mmCIF file of N, CA and C in Angstrom:
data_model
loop_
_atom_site.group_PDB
_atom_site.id
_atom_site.type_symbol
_atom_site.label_atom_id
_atom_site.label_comp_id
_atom_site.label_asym_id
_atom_site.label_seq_id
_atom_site.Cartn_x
_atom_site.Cartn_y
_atom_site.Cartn_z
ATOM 1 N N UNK F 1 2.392 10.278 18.787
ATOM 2 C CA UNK F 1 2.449 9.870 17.399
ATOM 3 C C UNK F 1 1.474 8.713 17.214
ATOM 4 N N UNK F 2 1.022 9.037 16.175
ATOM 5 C CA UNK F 2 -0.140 7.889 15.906
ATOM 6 C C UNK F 2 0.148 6.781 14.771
ATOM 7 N N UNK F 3 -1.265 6.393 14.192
ATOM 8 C CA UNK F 3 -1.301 6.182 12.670
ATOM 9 C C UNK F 3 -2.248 6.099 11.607
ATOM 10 N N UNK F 4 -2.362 6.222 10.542
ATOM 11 C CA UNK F 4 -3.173 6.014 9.663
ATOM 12 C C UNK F 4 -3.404 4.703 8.922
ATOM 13 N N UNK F 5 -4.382 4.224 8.239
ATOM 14 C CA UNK F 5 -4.505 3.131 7.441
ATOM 15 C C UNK F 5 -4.493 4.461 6.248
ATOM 16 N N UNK F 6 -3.990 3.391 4.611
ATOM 17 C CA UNK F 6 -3.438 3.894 3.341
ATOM 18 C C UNK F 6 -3.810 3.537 2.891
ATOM 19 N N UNK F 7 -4.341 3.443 1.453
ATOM 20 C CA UNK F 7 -4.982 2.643 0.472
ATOM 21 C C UNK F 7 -4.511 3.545 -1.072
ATOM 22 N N UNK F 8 -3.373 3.068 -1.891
ATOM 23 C CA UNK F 8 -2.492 3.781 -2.334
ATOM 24 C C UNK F 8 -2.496 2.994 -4.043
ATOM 25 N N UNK F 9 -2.928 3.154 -4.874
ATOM 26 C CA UNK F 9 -2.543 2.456 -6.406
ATOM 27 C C UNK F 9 -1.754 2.851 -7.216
ATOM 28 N N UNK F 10 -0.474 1.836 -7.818
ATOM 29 C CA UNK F 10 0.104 2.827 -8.541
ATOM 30 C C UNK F 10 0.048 1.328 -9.479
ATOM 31 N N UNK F 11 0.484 1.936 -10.843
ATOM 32 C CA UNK F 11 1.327 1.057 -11.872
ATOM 33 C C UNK F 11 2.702 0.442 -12.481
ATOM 34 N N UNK F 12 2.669 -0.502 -12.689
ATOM 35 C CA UNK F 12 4.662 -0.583 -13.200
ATOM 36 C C UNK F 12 4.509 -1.652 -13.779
ATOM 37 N N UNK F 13 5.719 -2.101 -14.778
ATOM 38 C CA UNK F 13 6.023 -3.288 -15.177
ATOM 39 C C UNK F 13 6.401 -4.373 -14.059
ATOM 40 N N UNK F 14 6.143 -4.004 -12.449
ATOM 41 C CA UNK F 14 5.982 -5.169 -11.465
ATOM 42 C C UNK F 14 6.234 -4.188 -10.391
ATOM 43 N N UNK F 15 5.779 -4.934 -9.072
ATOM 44 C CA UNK F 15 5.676 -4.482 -8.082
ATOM 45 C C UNK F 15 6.024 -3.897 -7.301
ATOM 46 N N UNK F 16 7.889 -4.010 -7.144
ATOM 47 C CA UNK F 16 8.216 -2.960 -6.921
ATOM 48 C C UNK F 16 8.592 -2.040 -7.344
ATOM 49 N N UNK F 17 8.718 -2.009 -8.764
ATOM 50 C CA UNK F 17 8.396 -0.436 -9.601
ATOM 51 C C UNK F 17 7.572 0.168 -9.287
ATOM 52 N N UNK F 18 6.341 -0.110 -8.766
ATOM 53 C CA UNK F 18 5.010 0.451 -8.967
ATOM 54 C C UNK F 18 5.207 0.792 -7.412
ATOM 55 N N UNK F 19 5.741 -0.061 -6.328
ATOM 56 C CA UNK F 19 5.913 0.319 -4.793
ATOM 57 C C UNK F 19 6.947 1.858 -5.070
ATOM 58 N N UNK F 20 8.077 1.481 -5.632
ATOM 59 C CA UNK F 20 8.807 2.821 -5.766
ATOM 60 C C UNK F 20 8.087 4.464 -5.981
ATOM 61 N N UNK F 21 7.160 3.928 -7.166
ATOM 62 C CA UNK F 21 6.644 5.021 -7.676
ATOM 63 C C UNK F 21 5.842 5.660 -6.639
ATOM 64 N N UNK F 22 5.160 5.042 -6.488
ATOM 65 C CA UNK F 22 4.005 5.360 -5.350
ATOM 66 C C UNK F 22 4.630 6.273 -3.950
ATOM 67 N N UNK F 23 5.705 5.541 -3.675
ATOM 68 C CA UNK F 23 6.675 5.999 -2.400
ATOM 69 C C UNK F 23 6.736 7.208 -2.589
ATOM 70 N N UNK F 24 7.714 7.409 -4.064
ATOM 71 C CA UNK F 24 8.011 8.603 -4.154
ATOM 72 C C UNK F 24 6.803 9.915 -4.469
ATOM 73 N N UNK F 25 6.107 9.230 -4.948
ATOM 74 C CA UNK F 25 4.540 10.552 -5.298
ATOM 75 C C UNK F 25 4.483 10.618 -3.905
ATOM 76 N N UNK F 26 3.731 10.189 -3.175
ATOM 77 C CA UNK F 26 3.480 10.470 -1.313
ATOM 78 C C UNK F 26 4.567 11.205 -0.946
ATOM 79 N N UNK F 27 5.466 11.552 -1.420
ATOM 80 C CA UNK F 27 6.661 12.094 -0.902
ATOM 81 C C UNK F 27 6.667 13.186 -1.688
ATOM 82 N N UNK F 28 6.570 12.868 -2.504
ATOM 83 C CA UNK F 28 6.269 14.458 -3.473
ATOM 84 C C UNK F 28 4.958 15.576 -2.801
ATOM 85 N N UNK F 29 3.912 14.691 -2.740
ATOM 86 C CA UNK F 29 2.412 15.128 -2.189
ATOM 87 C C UNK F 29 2.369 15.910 -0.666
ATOM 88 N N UNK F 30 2.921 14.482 0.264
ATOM 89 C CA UNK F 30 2.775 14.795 1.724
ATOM 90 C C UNK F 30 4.720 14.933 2.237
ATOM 91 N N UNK F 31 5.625 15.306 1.534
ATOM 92 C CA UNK F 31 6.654 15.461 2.006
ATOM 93 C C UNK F 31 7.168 14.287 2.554
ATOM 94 N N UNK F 32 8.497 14.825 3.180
ATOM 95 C CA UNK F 32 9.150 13.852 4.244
ATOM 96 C C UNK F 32 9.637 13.492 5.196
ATOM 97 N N UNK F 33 8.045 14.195 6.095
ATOM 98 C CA UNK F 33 8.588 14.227 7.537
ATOM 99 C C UNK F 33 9.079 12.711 8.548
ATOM 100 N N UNK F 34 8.787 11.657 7.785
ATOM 101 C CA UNK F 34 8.349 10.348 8.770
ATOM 102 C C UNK F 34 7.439 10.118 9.549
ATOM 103 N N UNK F 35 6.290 11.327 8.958
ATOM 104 C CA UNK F 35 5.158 10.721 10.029
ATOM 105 C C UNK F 35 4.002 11.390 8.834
ATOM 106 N N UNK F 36 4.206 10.956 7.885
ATOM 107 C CA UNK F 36 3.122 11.494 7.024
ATOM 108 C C UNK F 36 1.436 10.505 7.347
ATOM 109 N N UNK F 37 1.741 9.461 7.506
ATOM 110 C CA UNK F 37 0.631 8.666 7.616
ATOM 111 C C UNK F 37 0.024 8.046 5.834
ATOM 112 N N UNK F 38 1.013 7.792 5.199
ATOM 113 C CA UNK F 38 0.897 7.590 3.649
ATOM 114 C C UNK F 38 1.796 6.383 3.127
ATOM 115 N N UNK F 39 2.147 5.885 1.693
ATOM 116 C CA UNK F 39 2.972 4.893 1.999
ATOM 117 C C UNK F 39 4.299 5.539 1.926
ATOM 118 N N UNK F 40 4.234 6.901 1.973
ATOM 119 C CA UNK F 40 5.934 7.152 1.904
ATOM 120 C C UNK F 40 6.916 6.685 2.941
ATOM 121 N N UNK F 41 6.069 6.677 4.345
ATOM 122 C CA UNK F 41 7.062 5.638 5.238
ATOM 123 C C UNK F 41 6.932 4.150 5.284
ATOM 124 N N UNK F 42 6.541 3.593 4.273
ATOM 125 C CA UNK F 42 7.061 2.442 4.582
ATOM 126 C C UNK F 42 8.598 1.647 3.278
ATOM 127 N N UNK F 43 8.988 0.903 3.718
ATOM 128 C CA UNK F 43 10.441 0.657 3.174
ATOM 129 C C UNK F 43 10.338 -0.886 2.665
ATOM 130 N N UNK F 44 9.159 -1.445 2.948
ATOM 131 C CA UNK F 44 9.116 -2.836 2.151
ATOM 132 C C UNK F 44 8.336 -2.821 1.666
ATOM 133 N N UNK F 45 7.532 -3.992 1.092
ATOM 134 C CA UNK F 45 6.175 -4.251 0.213
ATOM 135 C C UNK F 45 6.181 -5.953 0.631
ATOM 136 N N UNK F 46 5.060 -6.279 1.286
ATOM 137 C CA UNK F 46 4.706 -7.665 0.895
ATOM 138 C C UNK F 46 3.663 -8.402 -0.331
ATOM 139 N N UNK F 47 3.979 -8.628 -0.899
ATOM 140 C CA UNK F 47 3.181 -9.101 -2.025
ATOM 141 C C UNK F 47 2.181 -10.336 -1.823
ATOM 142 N N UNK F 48 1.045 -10.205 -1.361
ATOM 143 C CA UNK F 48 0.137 -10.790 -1.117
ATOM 144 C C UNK F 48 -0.570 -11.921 -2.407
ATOM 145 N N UNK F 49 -0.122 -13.226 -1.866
ATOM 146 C CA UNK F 49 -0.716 -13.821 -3.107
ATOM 147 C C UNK F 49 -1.794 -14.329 -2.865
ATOM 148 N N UNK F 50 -2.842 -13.366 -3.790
ATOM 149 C CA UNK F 50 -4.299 -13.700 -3.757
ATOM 150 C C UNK F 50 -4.344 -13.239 -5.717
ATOM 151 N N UNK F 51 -5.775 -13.839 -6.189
ATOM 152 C CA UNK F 51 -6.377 -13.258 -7.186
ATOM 153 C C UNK F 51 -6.542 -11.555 -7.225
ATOM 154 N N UNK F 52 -5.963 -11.868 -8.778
ATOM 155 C CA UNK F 52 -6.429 -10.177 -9.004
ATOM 156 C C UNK F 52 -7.944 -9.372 -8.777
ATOM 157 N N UNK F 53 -8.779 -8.939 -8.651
ATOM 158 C CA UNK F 53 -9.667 -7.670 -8.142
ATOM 159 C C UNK F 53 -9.766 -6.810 -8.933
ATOM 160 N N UNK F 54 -11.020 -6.242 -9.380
ATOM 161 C CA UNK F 54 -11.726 -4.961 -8.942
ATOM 162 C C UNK F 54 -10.917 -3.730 -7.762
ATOM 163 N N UNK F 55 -10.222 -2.497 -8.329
ATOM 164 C CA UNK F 55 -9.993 -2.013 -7.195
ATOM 165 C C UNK F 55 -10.888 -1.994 -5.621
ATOM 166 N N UNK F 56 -12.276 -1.885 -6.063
ATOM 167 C CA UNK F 56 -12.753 -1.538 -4.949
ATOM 168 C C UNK F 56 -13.212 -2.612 -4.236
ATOM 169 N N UNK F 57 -12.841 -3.766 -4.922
ATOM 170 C CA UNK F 57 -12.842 -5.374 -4.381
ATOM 171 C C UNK F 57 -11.631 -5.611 -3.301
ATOM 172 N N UNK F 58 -10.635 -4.741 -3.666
ATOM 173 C CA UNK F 58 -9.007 -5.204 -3.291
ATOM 174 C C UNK F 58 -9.066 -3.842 -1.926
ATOM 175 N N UNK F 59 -9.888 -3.193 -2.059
ATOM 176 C CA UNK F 59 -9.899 -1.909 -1.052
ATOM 177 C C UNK F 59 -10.553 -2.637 0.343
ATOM 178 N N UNK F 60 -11.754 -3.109 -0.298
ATOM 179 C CA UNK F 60 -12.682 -4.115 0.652
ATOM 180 C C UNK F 60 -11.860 -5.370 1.388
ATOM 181 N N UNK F 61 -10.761 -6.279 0.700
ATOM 182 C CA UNK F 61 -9.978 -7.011 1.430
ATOM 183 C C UNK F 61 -9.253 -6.225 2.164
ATOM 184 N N UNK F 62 -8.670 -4.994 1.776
ATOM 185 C CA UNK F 62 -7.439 -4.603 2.464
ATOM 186 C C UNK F 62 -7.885 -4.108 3.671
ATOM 187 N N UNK F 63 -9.163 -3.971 3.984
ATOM 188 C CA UNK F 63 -9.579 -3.368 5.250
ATOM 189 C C UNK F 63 -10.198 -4.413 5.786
ATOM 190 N N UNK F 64 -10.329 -5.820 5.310
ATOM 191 C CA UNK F 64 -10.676 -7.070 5.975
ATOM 192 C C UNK F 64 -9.378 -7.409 7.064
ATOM 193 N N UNK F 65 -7.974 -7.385 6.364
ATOM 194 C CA UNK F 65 -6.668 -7.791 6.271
ATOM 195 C C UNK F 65 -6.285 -6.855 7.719
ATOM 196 N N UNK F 66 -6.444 -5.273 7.417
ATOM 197 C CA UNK F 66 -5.804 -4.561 8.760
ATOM 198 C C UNK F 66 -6.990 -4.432 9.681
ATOM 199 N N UNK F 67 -8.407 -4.722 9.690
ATOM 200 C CA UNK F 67 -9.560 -4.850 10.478
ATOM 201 C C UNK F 67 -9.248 -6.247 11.247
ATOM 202 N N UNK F 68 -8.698 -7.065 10.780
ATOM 203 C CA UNK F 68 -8.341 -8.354 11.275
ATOM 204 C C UNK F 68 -6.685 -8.408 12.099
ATOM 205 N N UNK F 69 -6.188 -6.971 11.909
ATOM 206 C CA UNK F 69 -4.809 -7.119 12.574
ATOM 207 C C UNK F 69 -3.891 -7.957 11.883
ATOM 208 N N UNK F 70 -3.807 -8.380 10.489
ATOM 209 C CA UNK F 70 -3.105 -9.641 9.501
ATOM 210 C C UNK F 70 -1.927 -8.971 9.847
ATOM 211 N N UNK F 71 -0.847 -9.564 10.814
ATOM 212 C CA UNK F 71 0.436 -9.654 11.273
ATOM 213 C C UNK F 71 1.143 -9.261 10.004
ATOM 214 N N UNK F 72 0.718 -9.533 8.767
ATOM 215 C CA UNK F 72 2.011 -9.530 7.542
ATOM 216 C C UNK F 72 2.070 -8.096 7.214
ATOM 217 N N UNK F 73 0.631 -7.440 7.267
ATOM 218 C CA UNK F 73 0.537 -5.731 7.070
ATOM 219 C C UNK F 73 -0.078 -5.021 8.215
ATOM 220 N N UNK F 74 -0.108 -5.254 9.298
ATOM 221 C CA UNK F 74 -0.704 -4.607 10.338
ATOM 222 C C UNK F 74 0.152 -3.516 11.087
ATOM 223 N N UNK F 75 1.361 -3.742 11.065
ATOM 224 C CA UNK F 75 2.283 -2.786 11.856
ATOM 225 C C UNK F 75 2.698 -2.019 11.358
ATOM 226 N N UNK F 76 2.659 -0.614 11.888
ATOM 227 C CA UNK F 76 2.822 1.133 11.529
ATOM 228 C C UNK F 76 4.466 0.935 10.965
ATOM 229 N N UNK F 77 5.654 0.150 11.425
ATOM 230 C CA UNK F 77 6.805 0.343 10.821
ATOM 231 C C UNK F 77 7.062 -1.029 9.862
ATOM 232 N N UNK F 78 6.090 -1.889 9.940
ATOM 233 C CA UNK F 78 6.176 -2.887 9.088
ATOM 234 C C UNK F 78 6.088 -2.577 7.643
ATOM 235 N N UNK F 79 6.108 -3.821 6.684
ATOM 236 C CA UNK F 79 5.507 -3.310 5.075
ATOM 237 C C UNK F 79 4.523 -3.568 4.887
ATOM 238 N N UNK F 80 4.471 -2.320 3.925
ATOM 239 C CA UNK F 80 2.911 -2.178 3.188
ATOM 240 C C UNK F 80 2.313 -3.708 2.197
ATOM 241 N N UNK F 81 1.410 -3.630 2.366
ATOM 242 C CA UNK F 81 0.667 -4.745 1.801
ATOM 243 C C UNK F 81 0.667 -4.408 0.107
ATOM 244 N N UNK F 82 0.500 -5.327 -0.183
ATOM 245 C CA UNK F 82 0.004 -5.048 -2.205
ATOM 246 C C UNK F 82 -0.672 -6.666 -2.419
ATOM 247 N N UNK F 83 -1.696 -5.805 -3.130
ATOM 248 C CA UNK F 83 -2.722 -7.091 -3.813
ATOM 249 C C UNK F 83 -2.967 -6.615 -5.123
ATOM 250 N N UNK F 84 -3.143 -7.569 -6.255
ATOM 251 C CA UNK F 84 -2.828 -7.133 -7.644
ATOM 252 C C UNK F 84 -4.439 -6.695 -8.227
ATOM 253 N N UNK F 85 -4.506 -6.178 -8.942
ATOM 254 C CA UNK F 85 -5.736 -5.188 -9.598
ATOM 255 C C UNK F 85 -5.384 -5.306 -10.473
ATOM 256 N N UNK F 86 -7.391 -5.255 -11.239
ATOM 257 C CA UNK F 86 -7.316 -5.255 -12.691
ATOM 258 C C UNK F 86 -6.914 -3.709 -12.833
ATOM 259 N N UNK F 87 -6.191 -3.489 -14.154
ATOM 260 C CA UNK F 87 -6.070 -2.169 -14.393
ATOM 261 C C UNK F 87 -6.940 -2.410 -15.958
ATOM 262 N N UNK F 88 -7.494 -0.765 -15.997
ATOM 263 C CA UNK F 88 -8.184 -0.516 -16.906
ATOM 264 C C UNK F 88 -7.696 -0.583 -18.741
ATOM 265 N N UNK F 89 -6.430 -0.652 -18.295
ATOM 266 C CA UNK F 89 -5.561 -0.691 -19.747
ATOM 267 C C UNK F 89 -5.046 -1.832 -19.886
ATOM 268 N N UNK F 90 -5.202 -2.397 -18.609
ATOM 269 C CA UNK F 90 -4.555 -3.980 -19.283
ATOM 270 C C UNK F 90 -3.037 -4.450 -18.425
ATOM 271 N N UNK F 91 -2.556 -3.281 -17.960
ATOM 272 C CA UNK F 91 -1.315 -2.889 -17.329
ATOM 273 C C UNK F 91 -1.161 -3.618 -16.021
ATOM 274 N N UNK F 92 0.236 -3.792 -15.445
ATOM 275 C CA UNK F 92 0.384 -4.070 -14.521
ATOM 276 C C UNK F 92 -0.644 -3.203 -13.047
ATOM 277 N N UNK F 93 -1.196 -3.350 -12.309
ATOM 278 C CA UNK F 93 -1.505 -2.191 -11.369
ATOM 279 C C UNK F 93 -1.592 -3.103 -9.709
ATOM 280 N N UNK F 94 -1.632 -2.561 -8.793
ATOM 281 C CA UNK F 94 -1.288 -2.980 -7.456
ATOM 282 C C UNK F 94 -2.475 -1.956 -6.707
ATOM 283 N N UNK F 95 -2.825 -2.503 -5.564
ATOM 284 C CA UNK F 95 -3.478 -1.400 -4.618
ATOM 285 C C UNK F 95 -2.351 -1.811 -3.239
ATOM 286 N N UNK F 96 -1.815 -0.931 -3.003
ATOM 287 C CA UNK F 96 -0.800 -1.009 -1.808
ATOM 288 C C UNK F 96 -1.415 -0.039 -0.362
ATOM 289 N N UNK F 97 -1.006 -1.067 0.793
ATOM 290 C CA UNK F 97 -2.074 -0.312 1.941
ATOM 291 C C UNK F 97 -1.290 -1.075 2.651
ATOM 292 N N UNK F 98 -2.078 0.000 4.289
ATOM 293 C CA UNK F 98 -1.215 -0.851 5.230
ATOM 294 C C UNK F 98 -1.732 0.609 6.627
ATOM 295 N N UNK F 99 -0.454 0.617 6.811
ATOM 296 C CA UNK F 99 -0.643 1.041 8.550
ATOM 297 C C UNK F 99 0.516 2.363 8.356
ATOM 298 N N UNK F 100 0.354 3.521 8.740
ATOM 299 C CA UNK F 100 1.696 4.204 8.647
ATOM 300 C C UNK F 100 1.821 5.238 9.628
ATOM 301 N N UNK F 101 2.882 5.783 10.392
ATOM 302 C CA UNK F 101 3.475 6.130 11.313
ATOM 303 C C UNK F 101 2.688 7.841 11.319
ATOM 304 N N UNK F 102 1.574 8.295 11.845
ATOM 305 C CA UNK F 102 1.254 9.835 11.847
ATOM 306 C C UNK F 102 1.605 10.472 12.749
#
């Protein structure tokens, strides 16, 4: 069993609405075996306090963050990371990533 790195965006009126949602689409998408390699296995969210981003600004940290091994999102059964993004409507939006169990 391995793992994958994720790089996952969803929206909500806050973070873990938007972690929920996301969970459950990956679960809808890639099922639920526990080894999808997506954020459907992970069960927390750390909320990373940095400035909001450009998605593809927040894609570029998030692979600074698990390229660097960052203890807070680095581990396959640990939680997924979230850093906040501009969204195009104005809306709450998150890019959530991390490490997950394949």
């Amino acid at each position: 069993m391995g793992a994958l790195d994720f790089y996952t965006i969803a929206t909500g009126t806050d973070v873990q609405t938007a972690f929920t949602a996301a969970r459950e689409q990956a679960r809808w998408e890639y099922g639920n075996s526990s080894f999808t390699g997506t954020i459907a296995e992970k069960h927390e969210v750390t909320l990373l306090d940095e400035p909001k981003r450009s998605e593809q600004d927040a894609v570029g940290r998030a692979k600074e963050l698990l390229d660097g091994d960052d203890p807070r999102v680095s581990g396959k059964y640990g939680p997924a990371g979230a850093l906040p993004i501009t969204a195009a409507d104005g809306s709450g939006a998150w890019l959530f990533f991390g490490v997950a169990a394949h």
